Amino acid sequence: MRKILNHWPARIAGPGLFLSLALILAPGGAARAGDGFNLGGIFGGGSDQTAYTAEIFTVSTRKGGNHSTELTPGAKGRFSLDYISVPPDHKPGAMERPAIGGTNPDHHFAVASRSQLDEDEFTEQLASHLSGRIGVNRDVLVYVHGFNTSLDEARFRLAQIVVDTKFGGVPVLFTWPSKAALLAYGADKESATASRDAYLNLLNDLAETPGIGRIHILAHSMGTWLTMETLRGAALSGSADLHGKLGNVMLAAPDIDLSVFKQQIARLDPSHFSVYVSKDDRALQVSAGLQGDRRLGALDPTSDRDRDLIEGLGVGVYDISDLSSNLIGHDNYANAPQVVRQIGARAAAPRAADQAVIDAGADRTPRPPPGQVTTESLPPLDAASPAAPGKE
């Protein structure tokens, strides 16, 4: 088992189930990555600065239109290259959206334009973006959103993460037709399930793209379940590590039953996986109430019982319970700058095998052995922590 990084005291329980359910609706933001990506001025917020553009490769099983909540025929993928305008006064951890009125690109994330592509054009454009890069700049970050998420929220969230992590590779969004409605949990789960084949096709296509480095995955909430099911499908088809291209898989607030996760991870190499948990995640508490089972993302590493459960998983676990910026605590992974930086550090870790190598082949990314997980952006576990080994 990898060391659990738990650095904050327990929090006082929040409002009841009904209030938690009512507050789950939270707006979900974006930036140019890779060659020519310039972060100058993002954090200064001067009024004389100009907005810039994020390029997001998108694969969608949404039938069509920005607000589509229906599956494409046969749940086949649709492809596009989306250009997201990022406000010059963007703040780390924020996804600036208008509270009322229209969108102002000087202060809000906005869709600047969108180019629809067929599958061959998508592959060619992606390969073109990767061409000539070296090292970690050849990597791809695939983002998969969760329940109750619109297309715009998904695009903006990925772009915000790319900006805040200073990711230098190519961002790719996989989006499925969430109803973006509070009471549509069951319908969302069915849409996510139907999208597994399209997601697996994307991962396989990425693995075969000339010049690609590692395929990192960041999945949130219900998107973590979709990701684990898809990777399990890859394992069953004989390619658990995507032909040596799988990098770091980061599961934020995973909405997955513990017993199901154990079956999924048994088919995969757990050293690729990091799990971000929060015992105060009200959305996952609601999910557990609806389904009758505890969710992986709501485990409490300060509890002896949960610690025992975690130790058997073999994955890296990060406790971000005390970093919530709202009563729900379901988006800590993106709202807390400390966590965003840690995600960026995992995706951008240098690899000796990639020094001036265009196609490094099998993944040789050094990974810490069990019990020695470290990070520069989250402080190490200390002896005073209630989750430290040997503490009561």
GROMACS .gro file of N, CA, C and O in nm, residues 181-284:
model
  416
  181ALA      N    1  -2.868   1.757  -1.501
  181ALA     CA    2  -2.985   1.780  -1.416
  181ALA      C    3  -2.967   1.706  -1.284
  181ALA      O    4  -2.917   1.593  -1.281
  182LEU      N    5  -3.010   1.769  -1.177
  182LEU     CA    6  -2.986   1.718  -1.043
  182LEU      C    7  -3.047   1.581  -1.019
  182LEU      O    8  -2.988   1.496  -0.952
  183LEU      N    9  -3.164   1.556  -1.076
  183LEU     CA   10  -3.236   1.431  -1.047
  183LEU      C   11  -3.222   1.327  -1.156
  183LEU      O   12  -3.302   1.234  -1.163
  184ALA      N   13  -3.119   1.341  -1.240
  184ALA     CA   14  -3.103   1.248  -1.353
  184ALA      C   15  -2.983   1.155  -1.333
  184ALA      O   16  -2.918   1.115  -1.430
  185TYR      N   17  -2.958   1.116  -1.210
  185TYR     CA   18  -2.842   1.032  -1.181
  185TYR      C   19  -2.849   0.899  -1.258
  185TYR      O   20  -2.751   0.856  -1.320
  186GLY      N   21  -2.964   0.834  -1.255
  186GLY     CA   22  -2.978   0.705  -1.323
  186GLY      C   23  -2.958   0.717  -1.473
  186GLY      O   24  -2.892   0.633  -1.535
  187ALA      N   25  -3.017   0.821  -1.533
  187ALA     CA   26  -3.002   0.841  -1.677
  187ALA      C   27  -2.857   0.869  -1.713
  187ALA      O   28  -2.806   0.821  -1.815
  188ASP      N   29  -2.788   0.946  -1.630
  188ASP     CA   30  -2.648   0.974  -1.655
  188ASP      C   31  -2.565   0.846  -1.649
  188ASP      O   32  -2.473   0.825  -1.730
  189LYS      N   33  -2.594   0.760  -1.552
  189LYS     CA   34  -2.518   0.635  -1.540
  189LYS      C   35  -2.536   0.549  -1.666
  189LYS      O   36  -2.440   0.487  -1.715
  190GLU      N   37  -2.656   0.546  -1.720
  190GLU     CA   38  -2.681   0.469  -1.841
  190GLU      C   39  -2.605   0.529  -1.961
  190GLU      O   40  -2.549   0.454  -2.043
  191SER      N   41  -2.604   0.661  -1.972
  191SER     CA   42  -2.531   0.725  -2.082
  191SER      C   43  -2.382   0.700  -2.071
  191SER      O   44  -2.314   0.676  -2.171
  192ALA      N   45  -2.329   0.707  -1.949
  192ALA     CA   46  -2.187   0.680  -1.928
  192ALA      C   47  -2.155   0.535  -1.967
  192ALA      O   48  -2.054   0.508  -2.034
  193THR      N   49  -2.240   0.443  -1.926
  193THR     CA   50  -2.219   0.302  -1.957
  193THR      C   51  -2.217   0.279  -2.108
  193THR      O   52  -2.132   0.207  -2.161
  194ALA      N   53  -2.310   0.343  -2.177
  194ALA     CA   54  -2.320   0.325  -2.322
  194ALA      C   55  -2.200   0.385  -2.396
  194ALA      O   56  -2.176   0.351  -2.513
  195SER      N   57  -2.123   0.470  -2.329
  195SER     CA   58  -2.011   0.541  -2.393
  195SER      C   59  -1.878   0.469  -2.378
  195SER      O   60  -1.775   0.518  -2.425
  196ARG      N   61  -1.877   0.352  -2.316
  196ARG     CA   62  -1.750   0.284  -2.289
  196ARG      C   63  -1.675   0.249  -2.417
  196ARG      O   64  -1.553   0.267  -2.424
  197ASP      N   65  -1.744   0.197  -2.517
  197ASP     CA   66  -1.675   0.156  -2.639
  197ASP      C   67  -1.611   0.276  -2.710
  197ASP      O   68  -1.498   0.266  -2.760
  198ALA      N   69  -1.683   0.388  -2.715
  198ALA     CA   70  -1.626   0.507  -2.780
  198ALA      C   71  -1.504   0.557  -2.705
  198ALA      O   72  -1.405   0.602  -2.765
  199TYR      N   73  -1.509   0.549  -2.573
  199TYR     CA   74  -1.396   0.590  -2.490
  199TYR      C   75  -1.276   0.497  -2.514
  199TYR      O   76  -1.162   0.543  -2.532
  200LEU      N   77  -1.301   0.367  -2.518
  200LEU     CA   78  -1.192   0.272  -2.542
  200LEU      C   79  -1.133   0.293  -2.681
  200LEU      O   80  -1.010   0.285  -2.700
  201ASN      N   81  -1.218   0.320  -2.780
  201ASN     CA   82  -1.167   0.348  -2.915
  201ASN      C   83  -1.075   0.470  -2.914
  201ASN      O   84  -0.971   0.472  -2.982
  202LEU      N   85  -1.113   0.573  -2.837
  202LEU     CA   86  -1.028   0.692  -2.827
  202LEU      C   87  -0.893   0.656  -2.768
  202LEU      O   88  -0.788   0.695  -2.821
  203LEU      N   89  -0.892   0.582  -2.657
  203LEU     CA   90  -0.765   0.548  -2.592
  203LEU      C   91  -0.677   0.463  -2.683
  203LEU      O   92  -0.555   0.485  -2.690
  204ASN      N   93  -0.738   0.369  -2.754
  204ASN     CA   94  -0.660   0.287  -2.847
  204ASN      C   95  -0.604   0.371  -2.962
  204ASN      O   96  -0.489   0.352  -3.004
  205ASP      N   97  -0.686   0.463  -3.013
  205ASP     CA   98  -0.639   0.550  -3.121
  205ASP      C   99  -0.525   0.639  -3.074
  205ASP      O  100  -0.427   0.661  -3.147
  206LEU      N  101  -0.537   0.692  -2.952
  206LEU     CA  102  -0.430   0.775  -2.898
  206LEU      C  103  -0.301   0.696  -2.885
  206LEU      O  104  -0.192   0.746  -2.919
  207ALA      N  105  -0.312   0.573  -2.837
  207ALA     CA  106  -0.193   0.489  -2.817
  207ALA      C  107  -0.120   0.463  -2.948
  207ALA      O  108   0.002   0.439  -2.949
  208GLU      N  109  -0.194   0.468  -3.060
  208GLU     CA  110  -0.134   0.440  -3.191
  208GLU      C  111  -0.094   0.567  -3.265
  208GLU      O  112  -0.041   0.559  -3.376
  209THR      N  113  -0.116   0.683  -3.205
  209THR     CA  114  -0.084   0.809  -3.272
  209THR      C  115   0.068   0.827  -3.279
  209THR      O  116   0.136   0.818  -3.177
  210PRO      N  117   0.123   0.854  -3.396
  210PRO     CA  118   0.268   0.872  -3.409
  210PRO      C  119   0.318   0.986  -3.321
  210PRO      O  120   0.257   1.093  -3.314
  211GLY      N  121   0.429   0.962  -3.250
  211GLY     CA  122   0.493   1.066  -3.172
  211GLY      C  123   0.436   1.087  -3.033
  211GLY      O  124   0.489   1.170  -2.958
  212ILE      N  125   0.330   1.015  -2.996
  212ILE     CA  126   0.270   1.038  -2.865
  212ILE      C  127   0.361   0.984  -2.755
  212ILE      O  128   0.434   0.887  -2.774
  213GLY      N  129   0.360   1.051  -2.640
  213GLY     CA  130   0.436   1.006  -2.525
  213GLY      C  131   0.351   0.919  -2.436
  213GLY      O  132   0.322   0.804  -2.467
  214ARG      N  133   0.304   0.975  -2.325
  214ARG     CA  134   0.218   0.902  -2.232
  214ARG      C  135   0.075   0.955  -2.239
  214ARG      O  136   0.052   1.072  -2.270
  215ILE      N  137  -0.018   0.868  -2.210
  215ILE     CA  138  -0.160   0.906  -2.203
  215ILE      C  139  -0.197   0.913  -2.056
  215ILE      O  140  -0.213   0.811  -1.989
  216HIS      N  141  -0.206   1.034  -2.003
  216HIS     CA  142  -0.251   1.055  -1.866
  216HIS      C  143  -0.402   1.074  -1.867
  216HIS      O  144  -0.459   1.130  -1.962
  217ILE      N  145  -0.467   1.030  -1.761
  217ILE     CA  146  -0.613   1.042  -1.752
  217ILE      C  147  -0.649   1.109  -1.620
  217ILE      O  148  -0.599   1.070  -1.513
  218LEU      N  149  -0.732   1.209  -1.627
  218LEU     CA  150  -0.791   1.272  -1.508
  218LEU      C  151  -0.941   1.256  -1.520
  218LEU      O  152  -1.003   1.309  -1.614
  219ALA      N  153  -1.001   1.181  -1.429
  219ALA     CA  154  -1.145   1.157  -1.433
  219ALA      C  155  -1.208   1.202  -1.302
  219ALA      O  156  -1.145   1.193  -1.196
  220HIS      N  157  -1.331   1.249  -1.310
  220HIS     CA  158  -1.400   1.303  -1.193
  220HIS      C  159  -1.534   1.234  -1.174
  220HIS      O  160  -1.607   1.208  -1.270
  221SER      N  161  -1.564   1.199  -1.049
  221SER     CA  162  -1.696   1.154  -1.007
  221SER      C  163  -1.742   1.033  -1.090
  221SER      O  164  -1.675   0.932  -1.095
  222MET      N  165  -1.857   1.041  -1.156
  222MET     CA  166  -1.905   0.930  -1.236
  222MET      C  167  -1.810   0.898  -1.351
  222MET      O  168  -1.803   0.785  -1.400
  223GLY      N  169  -1.733   0.997  -1.394
  223GLY     CA  170  -1.634   0.974  -1.497
  223GLY      C  171  -1.524   0.878  -1.454
  223GLY      O  172  -1.460   0.814  -1.539
  224THR      N  173  -1.502   0.864  -1.323
  224THR     CA  174  -1.403   0.767  -1.276
  224THR      C  175  -1.454   0.625  -1.296
  224THR      O  176  -1.376   0.535  -1.329
  225TRP      N  177  -1.583   0.605  -1.274
  225TRP     CA  178  -1.641   0.473  -1.297
  225TRP      C  179  -1.630   0.436  -1.445
  225TRP      O  180  -1.592   0.324  -1.480
  226LEU      N  181  -1.663   0.533  -1.532
  226LEU     CA  182  -1.652   0.510  -1.676
  226LEU      C  183  -1.507   0.479  -1.713
  226LEU      O  184  -1.480   0.388  -1.793
  227THR      N  185  -1.413   0.550  -1.655
  227THR     CA  186  -1.271   0.527  -1.684
  227THR      C  187  -1.227   0.389  -1.639
  227THR      O  188  -1.158   0.317  -1.714
  228MET      N  189  -1.263   0.349  -1.519
  228MET     CA  190  -1.221   0.218  -1.469
  228MET      C  191  -1.284   0.105  -1.551
  228MET      O  192  -1.218   0.004  -1.580
  229GLU      N  193  -1.410   0.119  -1.587
  229GLU     CA  194  -1.474   0.018  -1.671
  229GLU      C  195  -1.406   0.009  -1.807
  229GLU      O  196  -1.387  -0.101  -1.862
  230THR      N  197  -1.368   0.123  -1.862
  230THR     CA  198  -1.305   0.124  -1.994
  230THR      C  199  -1.165   0.064  -1.988
  230THR      O  200  -1.126  -0.015  -2.076
  231LEU      N  201  -1.087   0.100  -1.886
  231LEU     CA  202  -0.953   0.042  -1.872
  231LEU      C  203  -0.960  -0.107  -1.842
  231LEU      O  204  -0.874  -0.185  -1.886
  232ARG      N  205  -1.062  -0.149  -1.767
  232ARG     CA  206  -1.081  -0.292  -1.744
  232ARG      C  207  -1.110  -0.362  -1.877
  232ARG      O  208  -1.060  -0.472  -1.903
  233GLY      N  209  -1.189  -0.297  -1.963
  233GLY     CA  210  -1.215  -0.352  -2.095
  233GLY      C  211  -1.087  -0.362  -2.177
  233GLY      O  212  -1.067  -0.460  -2.250
  234ALA      N  213  -1.000  -0.262  -2.164
  234ALA     CA  214  -0.872  -0.267  -2.234
  234ALA      C  215  -0.788  -0.385  -2.184
  234ALA      O  216  -0.723  -0.455  -2.263
  235ALA      N  217  -0.791  -0.408  -2.053
  235ALA     CA  218  -0.716  -0.520  -1.996
  235ALA      C  219  -0.770  -0.653  -2.046
  235ALA      O  220  -0.693  -0.744  -2.081
  236LEU      N  221  -0.902  -0.665  -2.052
  236LEU     CA  222  -0.962  -0.790  -2.099
  236LEU      C  223  -0.931  -0.817  -2.246
  236LEU      O  224  -0.929  -0.932  -2.290
  237SER      N  225  -0.906  -0.708  -2.321
  237SER     CA  226  -0.872  -0.725  -2.462
  237SER      C  227  -0.721  -0.741  -2.483
  237SER      O  228  -0.674  -0.750  -2.597
  238GLY      N  229  -0.645  -0.744  -2.373
  238GLY     CA  230  -0.503  -0.774  -2.382
  238GLY      C  231  -0.410  -0.655  -2.378
  238GLY      O  232  -0.291  -0.669  -2.405
  239SER      N  233  -0.461  -0.535  -2.342
  239SER     CA  234  -0.375  -0.417  -2.339
  239SER      C  235  -0.406  -0.331  -2.218
  239SER      O  236  -0.457  -0.219  -2.231
  240ALA      N  237  -0.374  -0.383  -2.100
  240ALA     CA  238  -0.406  -0.312  -1.977
  240ALA      C  239  -0.333  -0.178  -1.967
  240ALA      O  240  -0.383  -0.083  -1.905
  241ASP      N  241  -0.214  -0.169  -2.029
  241ASP     CA  242  -0.137  -0.044  -2.022
  241ASP      C  243  -0.138   0.033  -2.154
  241ASP      O  244  -0.051   0.116  -2.178
  242LEU      N  245  -0.237   0.007  -2.239
  242LEU     CA  246  -0.251   0.075  -2.367
  242LEU      C  247  -0.122   0.065  -2.448
  242LEU      O  248  -0.068   0.164  -2.498
  243HIS      N  249  -0.072  -0.058  -2.458
  243HIS     CA  250   0.049  -0.085  -2.536
  243HIS      C  251   0.169  -0.004  -2.487
  243HIS      O  252   0.250   0.045  -2.566
  244GLY      N  253   0.179   0.008  -2.355
  244GLY     CA  254   0.292   0.079  -2.295
  244GLY      C  255   0.277   0.229  -2.289
  244GLY      O  256   0.368   0.298  -2.242
  245LYS      N  257   0.163   0.284  -2.332
  245LYS     CA  258   0.146   0.429  -2.337
  245LYS      C  259   0.072   0.486  -2.216
  245LYS      O  260   0.067   0.608  -2.200
  246LEU      N  261   0.013   0.403  -2.132
  246LEU     CA  262  -0.063   0.455  -2.018
  246LEU      C  263   0.032   0.521  -1.918
  246LEU      O  264   0.131   0.461  -1.876
  247GLY      N  265  -0.001   0.642  -1.881
  247GLY     CA  266   0.077   0.715  -1.782
  247GLY      C  267   0.009   0.713  -1.647
  247GLY      O  268  -0.022   0.607  -1.593
  248ASN      N  269  -0.018   0.831  -1.592
  248ASN     CA  270  -0.083   0.841  -1.462
  248ASN      C  271  -0.234   0.852  -1.478
  248ASN      O  272  -0.284   0.928  -1.562
  249VAL      N  273  -0.306   0.777  -1.396
  249VAL     CA  274  -0.452   0.780  -1.395
  249VAL      C  275  -0.494   0.839  -1.261
  249VAL      O  276  -0.470   0.780  -1.156
  250MET      N  277  -0.556   0.957  -1.265
  250MET     CA  278  -0.593   1.030  -1.145
  250MET      C  279  -0.744   1.030  -1.130
  250MET      O  280  -0.815   1.083  -1.217
  251LEU      N  281  -0.792   0.970  -1.023
  251LEU     CA  282  -0.935   0.955  -0.998
  251LEU      C  283  -0.977   1.053  -0.889
  251LEU      O  284  -0.941   1.037  -0.772
  252ALA      N  285  -1.050   1.157  -0.927
  252ALA     CA  286  -1.092   1.261  -0.833
  252ALA      C  287  -1.235   1.237  -0.788
  252ALA      O  288  -1.325   1.225  -0.871
  253ALA      N  289  -1.255   1.228  -0.657
  253ALA     CA  290  -1.388   1.203  -0.600
  253ALA      C  291  -1.456   1.086  -0.669
  253ALA      O  292  -1.569   1.098  -0.718
  254PRO      N  293  -1.391   0.970  -0.675
  254PRO     CA  294  -1.447   0.857  -0.752
  254PRO      C  295  -1.580   0.809  -0.697
  254PRO      O  296  -1.590   0.769  -0.581
  255ASP      N  297  -1.681   0.810  -0.783
  255ASP     CA  298  -1.815   0.762  -0.748
  255ASP      C  299  -1.823   0.614  -0.786
  255ASP      O  300  -1.891   0.577  -0.882
  256ILE      N  301  -1.750   0.533  -0.712
  256ILE     CA  302  -1.739   0.390  -0.742
  256ILE      C  303  -1.759   0.311  -0.613
  256ILE      O  304  -1.699   0.344  -0.510
  257ASP      N  305  -1.840   0.207  -0.619
  257ASP     CA  306  -1.855   0.117  -0.506
  257ASP      C  307  -1.721   0.048  -0.476
  257ASP      O  308  -1.649   0.009  -0.568
  258LEU      N  309  -1.689   0.031  -0.350
  258LEU     CA  310  -1.560  -0.025  -0.312
  258LEU      C  311  -1.537  -0.165  -0.368
  258LEU      O  312  -1.429  -0.197  -0.419
  259SER      N  313  -1.638  -0.250  -0.360
  259SER     CA  314  -1.622  -0.386  -0.409
  259SER      C  315  -1.603  -0.388  -0.560
  259SER      O  316  -1.527  -0.469  -0.614
  260VAL      N  317  -1.672  -0.298  -0.631
  260VAL     CA  318  -1.656  -0.288  -0.776
  260VAL      C  319  -1.515  -0.241  -0.810
  260VAL      O  320  -1.449  -0.295  -0.901
  261PHE      N  321  -1.465  -0.142  -0.736
  261PHE     CA  322  -1.330  -0.092  -0.763
  261PHE      C  323  -1.225  -0.201  -0.744
  261PHE      O  324  -1.129  -0.211  -0.820
  262LYS      N  325  -1.242  -0.284  -0.642
  262LYS     CA  326  -1.147  -0.392  -0.619
  262LYS      C  327  -1.143  -0.487  -0.738
  262LYS      O  328  -1.035  -0.536  -0.778
  263GLN      N  329  -1.258  -0.516  -0.798
  263GLN     CA  330  -1.261  -0.601  -0.917
  263GLN      C  331  -1.194  -0.532  -1.036
  263GLN      O  332  -1.122  -0.596  -1.114
  264GLN      N  333  -1.217  -0.402  -1.049
  264GLN     CA  334  -1.160  -0.329  -1.162
  264GLN      C  335  -1.008  -0.321  -1.151
  264GLN      O  336  -0.936  -0.350  -1.246
  265ILE      N  337  -0.958  -0.282  -1.034
  265ILE     CA  338  -0.815  -0.261  -1.018
  265ILE      C  339  -0.738  -0.393  -1.022
  265ILE      O  340  -0.618  -0.395  -1.054
  266ALA      N  341  -0.806  -0.505  -0.994
  266ALA     CA  342  -0.740  -0.636  -0.997
  266ALA      C  343  -0.690  -0.669  -1.137
  266ALA      O  344  -0.597  -0.750  -1.153
  267ARG      N  345  -0.750  -0.608  -1.240
  267ARG     CA  346  -0.710  -0.634  -1.378
  267ARG      C  347  -0.601  -0.538  -1.426
  267ARG      O  348  -0.553  -0.551  -1.539
  268LEU      N  349  -0.564  -0.441  -1.343
  268LEU     CA  350  -0.477  -0.332  -1.386
  268LEU      C  351  -0.356  -0.321  -1.293
  268LEU      O  352  -0.352  -0.382  -1.187
  269ASP      N  353  -0.259  -0.241  -1.333
  269ASP     CA  354  -0.141  -0.215  -1.251
  269ASP      C  355  -0.171  -0.097  -1.161
  269ASP      O  356  -0.179   0.018  -1.207
  270PRO      N  357  -0.189  -0.118  -1.029
  270PRO     CA  358  -0.230  -0.009  -0.940
  270PRO      C  359  -0.128   0.103  -0.927
  270PRO      O  360  -0.162   0.213  -0.882
  271SER      N  361  -0.003   0.078  -0.967
  271SER     CA  362   0.098   0.184  -0.954
  271SER      C  363   0.069   0.303  -1.046
  271SER      O  364   0.125   0.411  -1.026
  272HIS      N  365  -0.016   0.285  -1.146
  272HIS     CA  366  -0.054   0.396  -1.234
  272HIS      C  367  -0.156   0.489  -1.168
  272HIS      O  368  -0.177   0.600  -1.218
  273PHE      N  369  -0.220   0.447  -1.058
  273PHE     CA  370  -0.341   0.513  -1.011
  273PHE      C  371  -0.320   0.596  -0.886
  273PHE      O  372  -0.252   0.555  -0.792
  274SER      N  373  -0.384   0.714  -0.886
  274SER     CA  374  -0.393   0.799  -0.768
  274SER      C  375  -0.540   0.830  -0.743
  274SER      O  376  -0.616   0.857  -0.838
  275VAL      N  377  -0.580   0.825  -0.617
  275VAL     CA  378  -0.719   0.849  -0.579
  275VAL      C  379  -0.725   0.967  -0.484
  275VAL      O  380  -0.653   0.971  -0.384
  276TYR      N  381  -0.810   1.065  -0.516
  276TYR     CA  382  -0.828   1.183  -0.433
  276TYR      C  383  -0.961   1.171  -0.359
  276TYR      O  384  -1.067   1.165  -0.421
  277VAL      N  385  -0.954   1.163  -0.225
  277VAL     CA  386  -1.071   1.134  -0.144
  277VAL      C  387  -1.103   1.250  -0.050
  277VAL      O  388  -1.015   1.328  -0.014
  278SER      N  389  -1.228   1.259  -0.012
  278SER     CA  390  -1.272   1.358   0.087
  278SER      C  391  -1.388   1.299   0.165
  278SER      O  392  -1.491   1.265   0.109
  279LYS      N  393  -1.371   1.290   0.294
  279LYS     CA  394  -1.477   1.231   0.378
  279LYS      C  395  -1.599   1.322   0.387
  279LYS      O  396  -1.706   1.278   0.428
  280ASP      N  397  -1.584   1.448   0.349
  280ASP     CA  398  -1.695   1.544   0.358
  280ASP      C  399  -1.759   1.572   0.222
  280ASP      O  400  -1.826   1.673   0.205
  281ASP      N  401  -1.739   1.485   0.127
  281ASP     CA  402  -1.796   1.504  -0.007
  281ASP      C  403  -1.946   1.473  -0.001
  281ASP      O  404  -1.987   1.358   0.001
  282ARG      N  405  -2.027   1.580   0.000
  282ARG     CA  406  -2.173   1.562   0.014
  282ARG      C  407  -2.234   1.494  -0.108
  282ARG      O  408  -2.331   1.418  -0.095
  283ALA      N  409  -2.180   1.520  -0.226
  283ALA     CA  410  -2.235   1.456  -0.345
  283ALA      C  411  -2.220   1.305  -0.338
  283ALA      O  412  -2.311   1.230  -0.373
  284LEU      N  413  -2.105   1.258  -0.290
  284LEU     CA  414  -2.084   1.114  -0.278
  284LEU      C  415  -2.166   1.056  -0.164
  284LEU      O  416  -2.205   0.938  -0.168
   0.00000   0.00000   0.00000
